[in-house]
Amino acid sequence: MTTPYQPITLLPPERAAHEFDFWIGTWNILQRVLQPDGNWREFDARTGVTTDLDGYILVEHWEGITLLPWENMTEPEPRKAISIRSFDPVAEVWNIYWLDTRNRHFIPPSTGKFQDGRGEFFSAPDPQDPNARGRIRFFNITETSVTWDFSIFESGNWKTLWIMEMTRA
């Protein structure tokens, strides 16, 4: 005899697990990408963000055109991506995982938290270069807009390479 399926009810996530709730929905994106010549190129993109696992994770479906010189790209390319942001209630940090049509494996996560209305998430050092670090930030957060950027630590300073200005669709 089989037992009918009974949904499992998890405990509600901690308050910190809701820090990304501002991002749930669909967003239009204007990207600015720093090129080797020092000029910024602009590209459009779009993303949609939902929650899952009773609010402990966010799933992002991103689609746009990119030209990322640090990935040895020389021409703009269409790209689709999925990112998963999971909240670790024990460590009280978010882990950001990224997978896309160009890099078809999850890269090591960026880990961090929100403080004073900003989120900062850092990637682990590159085994080939222990001084190499990446940083993702979310800031200028309102109900209808948010700024995201990606930087690398270079010569003792953070150098911003990619900026996304998001507006709610």
PDB file of C-alpha atoms in Angstrom:
ATOM      1  CA  MET A   1       0.000   0.000   0.000  1.00  0.00           C
ATOM      2  CA  THR A   2       1.339   3.442  -0.914  1.00  0.00           C
ATOM      3  CA  THR A   3       0.926   6.563   1.144  1.00  0.00           C
ATOM      4  CA  PRO A   4      -0.326   9.696  -0.624  1.00  0.00           C
ATOM      5  CA  TYR A   5       2.283  12.396  -1.118  1.00  0.00           C
ATOM      6  CA  GLN A   6       2.417  14.835   1.785  1.00  0.00           C
ATOM      7  CA  PRO A   7       4.264  18.081   1.106  1.00  0.00           C
ATOM      8  CA  ILE A   8       7.080  18.864   3.494  1.00  0.00           C
ATOM      9  CA  THR A   9       6.802  22.195   5.255  1.00  0.00           C
ATOM     10  CA  LEU A  10      10.160  23.742   6.082  1.00  0.00           C
ATOM     11  CA  LEU A  11      10.683  26.319   8.762  1.00  0.00           C
ATOM     12  CA  PRO A  12      10.432  29.855   7.399  1.00  0.00           C
ATOM     13  CA  PRO A  13      13.774  31.260   6.242  1.00  0.00           C
ATOM     14  CA  GLU A  14      15.585  33.724   8.439  1.00  0.00           C
ATOM     15  CA  ARG A  15      15.136  37.422   7.743  1.00  0.00           C
ATOM     16  CA  ALA A  16      18.529  37.542   6.011  1.00  0.00           C
ATOM     17  CA  ALA A  17      17.303  34.893   3.589  1.00  0.00           C
ATOM     18  CA  HIS A  18      14.966  37.568   2.179  1.00  0.00           C
ATOM     19  CA  GLU A  19      17.652  40.126   1.391  1.00  0.00           C
ATOM     20  CA  PHE A  20      17.392  39.418  -2.349  1.00  0.00           C
ATOM     21  CA  ASP A  21      13.574  39.720  -2.387  1.00  0.00           C
ATOM     22  CA  PHE A  22      13.900  43.176  -3.986  1.00  0.00           C
ATOM     23  CA  TRP A  23      15.221  41.405  -7.100  1.00  0.00           C
ATOM     24  CA  ILE A  24      12.302  39.013  -7.665  1.00  0.00           C
ATOM     25  CA  GLY A  25      10.663  39.770 -10.997  1.00  0.00           C
ATOM     26  CA  THR A  26      11.695  40.685 -14.530  1.00  0.00           C
ATOM     27  CA  TRP A  27      14.344  43.296 -15.315  1.00  0.00           C
ATOM     28  CA  ASN A  28      15.615  45.125 -18.392  1.00  0.00           C
ATOM     29  CA  ILE A  29      19.361  45.677 -18.293  1.00  0.00           C
ATOM     30  CA  LEU A  30      21.767  48.162 -19.810  1.00  0.00           C
ATOM     31  CA  GLN A  31      25.257  46.647 -19.555  1.00  0.00           C
ATOM     32  CA  ARG A  32      28.512  48.552 -19.734  1.00  0.00           C
ATOM     33  CA  VAL A  33      31.623  46.446 -20.305  1.00  0.00           C
ATOM     34  CA  LEU A  34      35.155  47.839 -20.050  1.00  0.00           C
ATOM     35  CA  GLN A  35      37.205  47.047 -23.154  1.00  0.00           C
ATOM     36  CA  PRO A  36      40.999  46.686 -23.378  1.00  0.00           C
ATOM     37  CA  ASP A  37      41.277  50.140 -24.992  1.00  0.00           C
ATOM     38  CA  GLY A  38      39.690  51.706 -21.875  1.00  0.00           C
ATOM     39  CA  ASN A  39      36.344  52.453 -23.560  1.00  0.00           C
ATOM     40  CA  TRP A  40      33.023  51.117 -22.339  1.00  0.00           C
ATOM     41  CA  ARG A  41      30.750  49.145 -24.703  1.00  0.00           C
ATOM     42  CA  GLU A  42      27.000  49.000 -24.046  1.00  0.00           C
ATOM     43  CA  PHE A  43      24.744  45.999 -24.577  1.00  0.00           C
ATOM     44  CA  ASP A  44      21.149  45.162 -23.699  1.00  0.00           C
ATOM     45  CA  ALA A  45      20.084  42.178 -21.622  1.00  0.00           C
ATOM     46  CA  ARG A  46      17.115  40.917 -19.650  1.00  0.00           C
ATOM     47  CA  THR A  47      16.771  38.794 -16.548  1.00  0.00           C
ATOM     48  CA  GLY A  48      14.020  37.126 -14.557  1.00  0.00           C
ATOM     49  CA  VAL A  49      14.374  36.117 -10.914  1.00  0.00           C
ATOM     50  CA  THR A  50      12.208  33.700  -8.915  1.00  0.00           C
ATOM     51  CA  THR A  51      12.502  31.999  -5.533  1.00  0.00           C
ATOM     52  CA  ASP A  52      12.505  28.303  -4.753  1.00  0.00           C
ATOM     53  CA  LEU A  53      12.980  25.943  -1.807  1.00  0.00           C
ATOM     54  CA  ASP A  54      10.755  28.018   0.450  1.00  0.00           C
ATOM     55  CA  GLY A  55      12.746  31.171  -0.159  1.00  0.00           C
ATOM     56  CA  TYR A  56      16.214  29.817   0.555  1.00  0.00           C
ATOM     57  CA  ILE A  57      17.337  30.195  -3.059  1.00  0.00           C
ATOM     58  CA  LEU A  58      16.792  32.561  -5.950  1.00  0.00           C
ATOM     59  CA  VAL A  59      17.009  31.388  -9.539  1.00  0.00           C
ATOM     60  CA  GLU A  60      17.964  33.897 -12.220  1.00  0.00           C
ATOM     61  CA  HIS A  61      17.449  33.379 -15.963  1.00  0.00           C
ATOM     62  CA  TRP A  62      19.652  35.917 -17.769  1.00  0.00           C
ATOM     63  CA  GLU A  63      19.814  36.557 -21.516  1.00  0.00           C
ATOM     64  CA  GLY A  64      21.733  39.164 -23.485  1.00  0.00           C
ATOM     65  CA  ILE A  65      24.669  40.108 -25.658  1.00  0.00           C
ATOM     66  CA  THR A  66      28.133  40.229 -24.093  1.00  0.00           C
ATOM     67  CA  LEU A  67      31.692  41.063 -25.051  1.00  0.00           C
ATOM     68  CA  LEU A  68      33.868  40.142 -22.075  1.00  0.00           C
ATOM     69  CA  PRO A  69      37.562  40.577 -22.917  1.00  0.00           C
ATOM     70  CA  TRP A  70      38.669  38.707 -19.761  1.00  0.00           C
ATOM     71  CA  GLU A  71      37.008  35.647 -21.326  1.00  0.00           C
ATOM     72  CA  ASN A  72      39.051  36.157 -24.505  1.00  0.00           C
ATOM     73  CA  MET A  73      36.015  37.342 -26.443  1.00  0.00           C
ATOM     74  CA  THR A  74      36.765  39.536 -29.465  1.00  0.00           C
ATOM     75  CA  GLU A  75      33.215  39.966 -30.826  1.00  0.00           C
ATOM     76  CA  PRO A  76      29.839  40.419 -29.103  1.00  0.00           C
ATOM     77  CA  GLU A  77      27.995  37.124 -28.544  1.00  0.00           C
ATOM     78  CA  PRO A  78      24.480  36.204 -27.465  1.00  0.00           C
ATOM     79  CA  ARG A  79      24.515  34.420 -24.127  1.00  0.00           C
ATOM     80  CA  LYS A  80      22.023  32.771 -21.806  1.00  0.00           C
ATOM     81  CA  ALA A  81      22.778  32.062 -18.171  1.00  0.00           C
ATOM     82  CA  ILE A  82      21.337  30.672 -15.002  1.00  0.00           C
ATOM     83  CA  SER A  83      22.502  31.806 -11.604  1.00  0.00           C
ATOM     84  CA  ILE A  84      21.492  30.364  -8.294  1.00  0.00           C
ATOM     85  CA  ARG A  85      21.801  32.330  -5.098  1.00  0.00           C
ATOM     86  CA  SER A  86      21.555  30.173  -2.006  1.00  0.00           C
ATOM     87  CA  PHE A  87      21.383  31.428   1.546  1.00  0.00           C
ATOM     88  CA  ASP A  88      23.422  29.502   4.113  1.00  0.00           C
ATOM     89  CA  PRO A  89      21.654  30.071   7.458  1.00  0.00           C
ATOM     90  CA  VAL A  90      24.552  28.651   9.479  1.00  0.00           C
ATOM     91  CA  ALA A  91      27.265  30.888   7.976  1.00  0.00           C
ATOM     92  CA  GLU A  92      24.696  33.672   7.338  1.00  0.00           C
ATOM     93  CA  VAL A  93      26.054  34.289   3.834  1.00  0.00           C
ATOM     94  CA  TRP A  94      24.809  34.035   0.267  1.00  0.00           C
ATOM     95  CA  ASN A  95      26.566  31.859  -2.312  1.00  0.00           C
ATOM     96  CA  ILE A  96      26.199  32.892  -5.959  1.00  0.00           C
ATOM     97  CA  TYR A  97      26.641  30.173  -8.600  1.00  0.00           C
ATOM     98  CA  TRP A  98      26.731  30.988 -12.362  1.00  0.00           C
ATOM     99  CA  LEU A  99      26.381  28.735 -15.423  1.00  0.00           C
ATOM    100  CA  ASP A 100      26.013  29.972 -19.006  1.00  0.00           C
ATOM    101  CA  THR A 101      26.026  28.941 -22.650  1.00  0.00           C
ATOM    102  CA  ARG A 102      29.717  29.825 -22.968  1.00  0.00           C
ATOM    103  CA  ASN A 103      30.866  28.281 -19.655  1.00  0.00           C
ATOM    104  CA  ARG A 104      28.768  25.164 -19.254  1.00  0.00           C
ATOM    105  CA  HIS A 105      29.794  24.376 -15.717  1.00  0.00           C
ATOM    106  CA  PHE A 106      29.171  26.123 -12.436  1.00  0.00           C
ATOM    107  CA  ILE A 107      32.112  28.337 -11.591  1.00  0.00           C
ATOM    108  CA  PRO A 108      33.191  28.487  -7.932  1.00  0.00           C
ATOM    109  CA  PRO A 109      30.710  30.613  -6.008  1.00  0.00           C
ATOM    110  CA  SER A 110      31.016  34.205  -4.942  1.00  0.00           C
ATOM    111  CA  THR A 111      30.154  34.462  -1.252  1.00  0.00           C
ATOM    112  CA  GLY A 112      29.047  37.403   0.839  1.00  0.00           C
ATOM    113  CA  LYS A 113      26.234  39.303   2.458  1.00  0.00           C
ATOM    114  CA  PHE A 114      24.247  42.511   2.578  1.00  0.00           C
ATOM    115  CA  GLN A 115      25.235  45.354   4.859  1.00  0.00           C
ATOM    116  CA  ASP A 116      23.989  48.943   4.925  1.00  0.00           C
ATOM    117  CA  GLY A 117      21.773  48.404   1.863  1.00  0.00           C
ATOM    118  CA  ARG A 118      24.521  46.927  -0.329  1.00  0.00           C
ATOM    119  CA  GLY A 119      25.436  43.370  -1.187  1.00  0.00           C
ATOM    120  CA  GLU A 120      29.089  42.394  -1.642  1.00  0.00           C
ATOM    121  CA  PHE A 121      30.115  38.932  -2.780  1.00  0.00           C
ATOM    122  CA  PHE A 122      33.703  37.781  -3.277  1.00  0.00           C
ATOM    123  CA  SER A 123      35.109  34.964  -5.372  1.00  0.00           C
ATOM    124  CA  ALA A 124      37.769  32.657  -4.062  1.00  0.00           C
ATOM    125  CA  PRO A 125      41.325  33.282  -5.191  1.00  0.00           C
ATOM    126  CA  ASP A 126      42.349  31.697  -8.485  1.00  0.00           C
ATOM    127  CA  PRO A 127      44.623  28.687  -7.804  1.00  0.00           C
ATOM    128  CA  GLN A 128      46.867  29.922 -10.647  1.00  0.00           C
ATOM    129  CA  ASP A 129      47.059  33.429  -9.135  1.00  0.00           C
ATOM    130  CA  PRO A 130      46.428  33.626  -5.358  1.00  0.00           C
ATOM    131  CA  ASN A 131      46.221  37.426  -5.575  1.00  0.00           C
ATOM    132  CA  ALA A 132      43.352  37.325  -8.110  1.00  0.00           C
ATOM    133  CA  ARG A 133      39.959  38.055  -6.571  1.00  0.00           C
ATOM    134  CA  GLY A 134      36.599  39.035  -7.960  1.00  0.00           C
ATOM    135  CA  ARG A 135      33.802  41.070  -6.414  1.00  0.00           C
ATOM    136  CA  ILE A 136      30.118  41.338  -7.293  1.00  0.00           C
ATOM    137  CA  ARG A 137      28.082  44.172  -5.794  1.00  0.00           C
ATOM    138  CA  PHE A 138      24.398  45.069  -5.678  1.00  0.00           C
ATOM    139  CA  PHE A 139      23.722  48.715  -4.749  1.00  0.00           C
ATOM    140  CA  ASN A 140      21.466  51.713  -5.525  1.00  0.00           C
ATOM    141  CA  ILE A 141      18.600  49.338  -4.716  1.00  0.00           C
ATOM    142  CA  THR A 142      15.056  50.703  -5.135  1.00  0.00           C
ATOM    143  CA  GLU A 143      11.724  49.058  -5.950  1.00  0.00           C
ATOM    144  CA  THR A 144      12.259  49.744  -9.659  1.00  0.00           C
ATOM    145  CA  SER A 145      16.034  49.739 -10.168  1.00  0.00           C
ATOM    146  CA  VAL A 146      19.298  48.232  -8.998  1.00  0.00           C
ATOM    147  CA  THR A 147      22.940  48.495 -10.016  1.00  0.00           C
ATOM    148  CA  TRP A 148      25.136  45.401 -10.262  1.00  0.00           C
ATOM    149  CA  ASP A 149      28.852  45.438 -10.960  1.00  0.00           C
ATOM    150  CA  PHE A 150      31.757  43.040 -11.264  1.00  0.00           C
ATOM    151  CA  SER A 151      35.321  44.050 -10.340  1.00  0.00           C
ATOM    152  CA  ILE A 152      38.710  42.419 -10.019  1.00  0.00           C
ATOM    153  CA  PHE A 153      41.373  43.237  -7.456  1.00  0.00           C
ATOM    154  CA  GLU A 154      44.359  44.582  -9.356  1.00  0.00           C
ATOM    155  CA  SER A 155      47.444  46.456  -8.130  1.00  0.00           C
ATOM    156  CA  GLY A 156      45.930  47.000  -4.696  1.00  0.00           C
ATOM    157  CA  ASN A 157      42.612  48.425  -5.995  1.00  0.00           C
ATOM    158  CA  TRP A 158      39.262  47.212  -7.257  1.00  0.00           C
ATOM    159  CA  LYS A 159      38.880  47.694 -11.030  1.00  0.00           C
ATOM    160  CA  THR A 160      35.291  47.609 -12.295  1.00  0.00           C
ATOM    161  CA  LEU A 161      34.934  45.656 -15.544  1.00  0.00           C
ATOM    162  CA  TRP A 162      31.175  45.126 -15.963  1.00  0.00           C
ATOM    163  CA  ILE A 163      28.218  47.219 -14.824  1.00  0.00           C
ATOM    164  CA  MET A 164      24.527  46.333 -15.191  1.00  0.00           C
ATOM    165  CA  GLU A 165      21.900  49.020 -14.637  1.00  0.00           C
ATOM    166  CA  MET A 166      18.643  47.118 -14.105  1.00  0.00           C
ATOM    167  CA  THR A 167      15.152  48.568 -14.314  1.00  0.00           C
ATOM    168  CA  ARG A 168      12.023  46.608 -13.499  1.00  0.00           C
ATOM    169  CA  ALA A 169      10.200  45.497 -16.663  1.00  0.00           C
TER     170      ALA A 169
END
